[in-house]
Every structure is written in structure tokens, then in C-alpha cells.
């Protein structure tokens, strides 16, 4: 691969367990690629799309993810908190994000649609105006998380403590209220 890749389509690329250093991808599409257990070190992805990719346990050390969309992809165990903060912008559709880390990440207006986000860690993250459409958040951690104006109306299986998270203007369905009152051990029917 070239150091700078622009307007390229990478299909069925097999890089499982490999390390890639200091590459830049702009306006590229990755389709049905296997990056599981790979390491991307100081790489930059700008306006890129990943579709039907296996990225489980992939490392993004000091990588830039700038307007990157993941669709129908497996992203288990990724530590997005190790990515560069500068212009960090991601979105997810119909993807598996179980065991991912977004600790202290700015995720303003991030859209998660139809995703499994089980046992993820959003501690200290800023999810202002984020949207969780039909997402399973079972076991995910929200600790000192800014959730102001976020939309959880169709999300499910979440628990969060309103006393330690910022929830002003956040939207929840009546079915999801149990997840906000979980710590009080009360019964809702």
C-alpha cells in the first residue's frame, strides 16, 4: 500500500494480526476486510467507510478517525480511547461494538444505529446530542458521562445513574425508565 491512499476501494483485504504504520486513507472504502487483531499505528482515516469488516481486537494507537463510518462490522474490544482526539468523528450502523472503550472521548452527535454495544465503557465521554437507535446497551458503563440532549428512546438494556451522569434534555422511553432507577432497587410495573 502507498503511504497516502485516496479514493480507493479495498475489498476482501486480509490483514489479520498484522501491523500497519503511518499510512493515510482519504475517501476510501473497505469492504469485507479482515483486520482482526491488527495494529494500526499513527494512521489517519478521513471520510472512510468500513462495510462488513471484521475489526475485532484491532488497535488504533494514535490514529486519526475523522468522519469514519462503520456498517455491518464487527468491532469487539476496540479501544477508541487510544485514537487521537483531534477531529475524532465516527458513526456506526448495524455493527457489533461489544467490549469497546470510549473513555473520555468527545462523541458529539455520534449516531449508533441498530448496534450491539454490550459491556462498552463510556466513562467520562461527552455524548452530547448522541443518538442510540435500537441499540442494546446491556452492561455498558456510563460514569461521569455527558449525555445531555442524547436520544435513548429506542435503546434498551441500559443502566445509568442520574446522580453521576449529566442527563439534562436527554430523551428516554417510558420502558427505559427502569434503567435510570436501577440503583434504587425499586419495582416498576
GROMACS .gro file of C-alpha atoms in nm:
model
  189
    1UNK     CA    1   0.000   0.000   0.000
    2UNK     CA    2   0.104   0.357  -0.063
    3UNK     CA    3   0.166   0.591   0.229
    4UNK     CA    4  -0.123   0.808   0.107
    5UNK     CA    5  -0.429   0.631  -0.032
    6UNK     CA    6  -0.705   0.844  -0.183
    7UNK     CA    7  -1.039   0.740  -0.339
    8UNK     CA    8  -0.957   0.370  -0.323
    9UNK     CA    9  -1.172   0.064  -0.262
   10UNK     CA   10  -1.016  -0.219  -0.063
   11UNK     CA   11  -1.215  -0.539  -0.092
   12UNK     CA   12  -1.152  -0.868   0.090
   13UNK     CA   13  -0.824  -0.739   0.229
   14UNK     CA   14  -0.672  -0.989   0.476
   15UNK     CA   15  -0.454  -0.816   0.737
   16UNK     CA   16  -0.549  -1.017   1.046
   17UNK     CA   17  -0.278  -0.991   1.312
   18UNK     CA   18  -0.062  -0.750   1.110
   19UNK     CA   19   0.079  -0.408   1.196
   20UNK     CA   20   0.037  -0.107   0.970
   21UNK     CA   21   0.232   0.213   1.041
   22UNK     CA   22   0.192   0.576   0.933
   23UNK     CA   23  -0.050   0.532   0.641
   24UNK     CA   24  -0.318   0.780   0.539
   25UNK     CA   25  -0.652   0.687   0.385
   26UNK     CA   26  -0.882   0.956   0.247
   27UNK     CA   27  -1.224   0.888   0.096
   28UNK     CA   28  -1.155   0.513   0.092
   29UNK     CA   29  -1.394   0.221   0.123
   30UNK     CA   30  -1.310  -0.105   0.297
   31UNK     CA   31  -1.546  -0.389   0.208
   32UNK     CA   32  -1.545  -0.736   0.363
   33UNK     CA   33  -1.193  -0.695   0.503
   34UNK     CA   34  -1.040  -0.882   0.797
   35UNK     CA   35  -0.839  -0.659   1.031
   36UNK     CA   36  -0.897  -0.870   1.344
   37UNK     CA   37  -0.614  -0.846   1.598
   38UNK     CA   38  -0.433  -0.595   1.375
   39UNK     CA   39  -0.246  -0.286   1.485
   40UNK     CA   40  -0.280   0.049   1.311
   41UNK     CA   41  -0.009   0.278   1.444
   42UNK     CA   42  -0.022   0.652   1.371
   43UNK     CA   43  -0.253   0.604   1.072
   44UNK     CA   44  -0.516   0.852   0.957
   45UNK     CA   45  -0.858   0.769   0.814
   46UNK     CA   46  -1.051   1.064   0.666
   47UNK     CA   47  -1.401   1.027   0.518
   48UNK     CA   48  -1.370   0.647   0.508
   49UNK     CA   49  -1.631   0.370   0.521
   50UNK     CA   50  -1.589   0.018   0.658
   51UNK     CA   51  -1.860  -0.229   0.549
   52UNK     CA   52  -1.886  -0.595   0.652
   53UNK     CA   53  -1.539  -0.583   0.810
   54UNK     CA   54  -1.404  -0.788   1.099
   55UNK     CA   55  -1.208  -0.550   1.320
   56UNK     CA   56  -1.233  -0.738   1.648
   57UNK     CA   57  -0.950  -0.652   1.887
   58UNK     CA   58  -0.795  -0.412   1.633
   59UNK     CA   59  -0.568  -0.149   1.789
   60UNK     CA   60  -0.577   0.212   1.670
   61UNK     CA   61  -0.272   0.357   1.850
   62UNK     CA   62  -0.261   0.735   1.800
   63UNK     CA   63  -0.474   0.705   1.486
   64UNK     CA   64  -0.696   0.975   1.346
   65UNK     CA   65  -1.054   0.870   1.271
   66UNK     CA   66  -1.208   1.171   1.101
   67UNK     CA   67  -1.562   1.116   0.972
   68UNK     CA   68  -1.537   0.738   0.961
   69UNK     CA   69  -1.848   0.521   0.926
   70UNK     CA   70  -1.866   0.155   1.024
   71UNK     CA   71  -2.153  -0.052   0.882
   72UNK     CA   72  -2.235  -0.420   0.942
   73UNK     CA   73  -1.892  -0.461   1.100
   74UNK     CA   74  -1.757  -0.649   1.400
   75UNK     CA   75  -1.567  -0.407   1.626
   76UNK     CA   76  -1.543  -0.602   1.950
   77UNK     CA   77  -1.285  -0.492   2.207
   78UNK     CA   78  -1.163  -0.180   2.026
   79UNK     CA   79  -1.016   0.093   2.247
   80UNK     CA   80  -1.134   0.406   2.069
   81UNK     CA   81  -0.992   0.599   2.364
   82UNK     CA   82  -0.645   0.533   2.217
   83UNK     CA   83  -0.732   0.727   1.900
   84UNK     CA   84  -0.632   1.090   1.853
   85UNK     CA   85  -0.886   1.337   1.986
   86UNK     CA   86  -0.826   1.588   1.705
   87UNK     CA   87  -1.132   1.583   1.471
   88UNK     CA   88  -1.240   1.241   1.607
   89UNK     CA   89  -1.573   1.165   1.436
   90UNK     CA   90  -1.724   0.819   1.395
   91UNK     CA   91  -2.068   0.665   1.335
   92UNK     CA   92  -2.197   0.309   1.345
   93UNK     CA   93  -2.478   0.117   1.173
   94UNK     CA   94  -2.578  -0.246   1.235
   95UNK     CA   95  -2.242  -0.321   1.395
   96UNK     CA   96  -2.118  -0.514   1.697
   97UNK     CA   97  -1.937  -0.285   1.944
   98UNK     CA   98  -1.931  -0.514   2.246
   99UNK     CA   99  -1.647  -0.451   2.496
  100UNK     CA  100  -1.537  -0.128   2.325
  101UNK     CA  101  -1.389   0.166   2.515
  102UNK     CA  102  -1.482   0.529   2.453
  103UNK     CA  103  -1.336   0.662   2.778
  104UNK     CA  104  -1.310   1.044   2.779
  105UNK     CA  105  -1.389   1.068   2.403
  106UNK     CA  106  -1.586   1.356   2.255
  107UNK     CA  107  -1.871   1.193   2.067
  108UNK     CA  108  -2.096   1.493   1.998
  109UNK     CA  109  -2.388   1.399   1.774
  110UNK     CA  110  -2.250   1.048   1.719
  111UNK     CA  111  -2.509   0.811   1.574
  112UNK     CA  112  -2.527   0.447   1.679
  113UNK     CA  113  -2.800   0.267   1.481
  114UNK     CA  114  -2.901  -0.099   1.525
  115UNK     CA  115  -2.583  -0.182   1.717
  116UNK     CA  116  -2.494  -0.425   1.991
  117UNK     CA  117  -2.295  -0.215   2.240
  118UNK     CA  118  -2.281  -0.458   2.530
  119UNK     CA  119  -2.029  -0.410   2.813
  120UNK     CA  120  -1.882  -0.097   2.649
  121UNK     CA  121  -1.722   0.176   2.860
  122UNK     CA  122  -1.835   0.538   2.810
  123UNK     CA  123  -1.684   0.672   3.134
  124UNK     CA  124  -1.605   1.043   3.111
  125UNK     CA  125  -1.719   1.058   2.747
  126UNK     CA  126  -1.909   1.353   2.605
  127UNK     CA  127  -2.211   1.212   2.421
  128UNK     CA  128  -2.397   1.542   2.388
  129UNK     CA  129  -2.673   1.501   2.127
  130UNK     CA  130  -2.568   1.142   2.051
  131UNK     CA  131  -2.837   0.911   1.917
  132UNK     CA  132  -2.876   0.543   2.005
  133UNK     CA  133  -3.134   0.393   1.766
  134UNK     CA  134  -3.240   0.036   1.852
  135UNK     CA  135  -2.913  -0.034   2.035
  136UNK     CA  136  -2.855  -0.296   2.304
  137UNK     CA  137  -2.652  -0.130   2.582
  138UNK     CA  138  -2.657  -0.420   2.828
  139UNK     CA  139  -2.375  -0.390   3.082
  140UNK     CA  140  -2.235  -0.070   2.930
  141UNK     CA  141  -2.081   0.175   3.176
  142UNK     CA  142  -2.186   0.540   3.194
  143UNK     CA  143  -1.982   0.706   3.471
  144UNK     CA  144  -1.947   1.087   3.478
  145UNK     CA  145  -2.069   1.080   3.118
  146UNK     CA  146  -2.220   1.385   2.950
  147UNK     CA  147  -2.546   1.260   2.797
  148UNK     CA  148  -2.717   1.597   2.761
  149UNK     CA  149  -2.973   1.605   2.479
  150UNK     CA  150  -2.887   1.246   2.380
  151UNK     CA  151  -3.162   1.022   2.245
  152UNK     CA  152  -3.216   0.681   2.407
  153UNK     CA  153  -3.585   0.647   2.315
  154UNK     CA  154  -3.539   0.321   2.123
  155UNK     CA  155  -3.226   0.196   2.306
  156UNK     CA  156  -3.265  -0.084   2.556
  157UNK     CA  157  -3.097  -0.275   2.841
  158UNK     CA  158  -2.909   0.032   2.966
  159UNK     CA  159  -2.846   0.132   3.325
  160UNK     CA  160  -2.710   0.470   3.426
  161UNK     CA  161  -2.706   0.669   3.744
  162UNK     CA  162  -2.874   1.010   3.701
  163UNK     CA  163  -2.679   1.138   4.002
  164UNK     CA  164  -2.334   1.095   3.845
  165UNK     CA  165  -2.415   1.150   3.475
  166UNK     CA  166  -2.532   1.468   3.303
  167UNK     CA  167  -2.876   1.393   3.158
  168UNK     CA  168  -3.031   1.736   3.103
  169UNK     CA  169  -3.252   1.724   2.795
  170UNK     CA  170  -3.179   1.355   2.727
  171UNK     CA  171  -3.469   1.152   2.583
  172UNK     CA  172  -3.579   0.815   2.717
  173UNK     CA  173  -3.883   0.595   2.656
  174UNK     CA  174  -4.109   0.504   2.947
  175UNK     CA  175  -3.989   0.142   2.905
  176UNK     CA  176  -3.631   0.258   2.965
  177UNK     CA  177  -3.700   0.433   3.295
  178UNK     CA  178  -3.610   0.118   3.488
  179UNK     CA  179  -3.251   0.160   3.365
  180UNK     CA  180  -3.237   0.504   3.524
  181UNK     CA  181  -3.380   0.386   3.855
  182UNK     CA  182  -3.188   0.057   3.876
  183UNK     CA  183  -2.964   0.161   4.165
  184UNK     CA  184  -3.267   0.232   4.387
  185UNK     CA  185  -3.379  -0.133   4.369
  186UNK     CA  186  -3.743  -0.039   4.317
  187UNK     CA  187  -4.002  -0.236   4.122
  188UNK     CA  188  -4.172  -0.076   3.823
  189UNK     CA  189  -4.476  -0.233   3.659
   0.00000   0.00000   0.00000
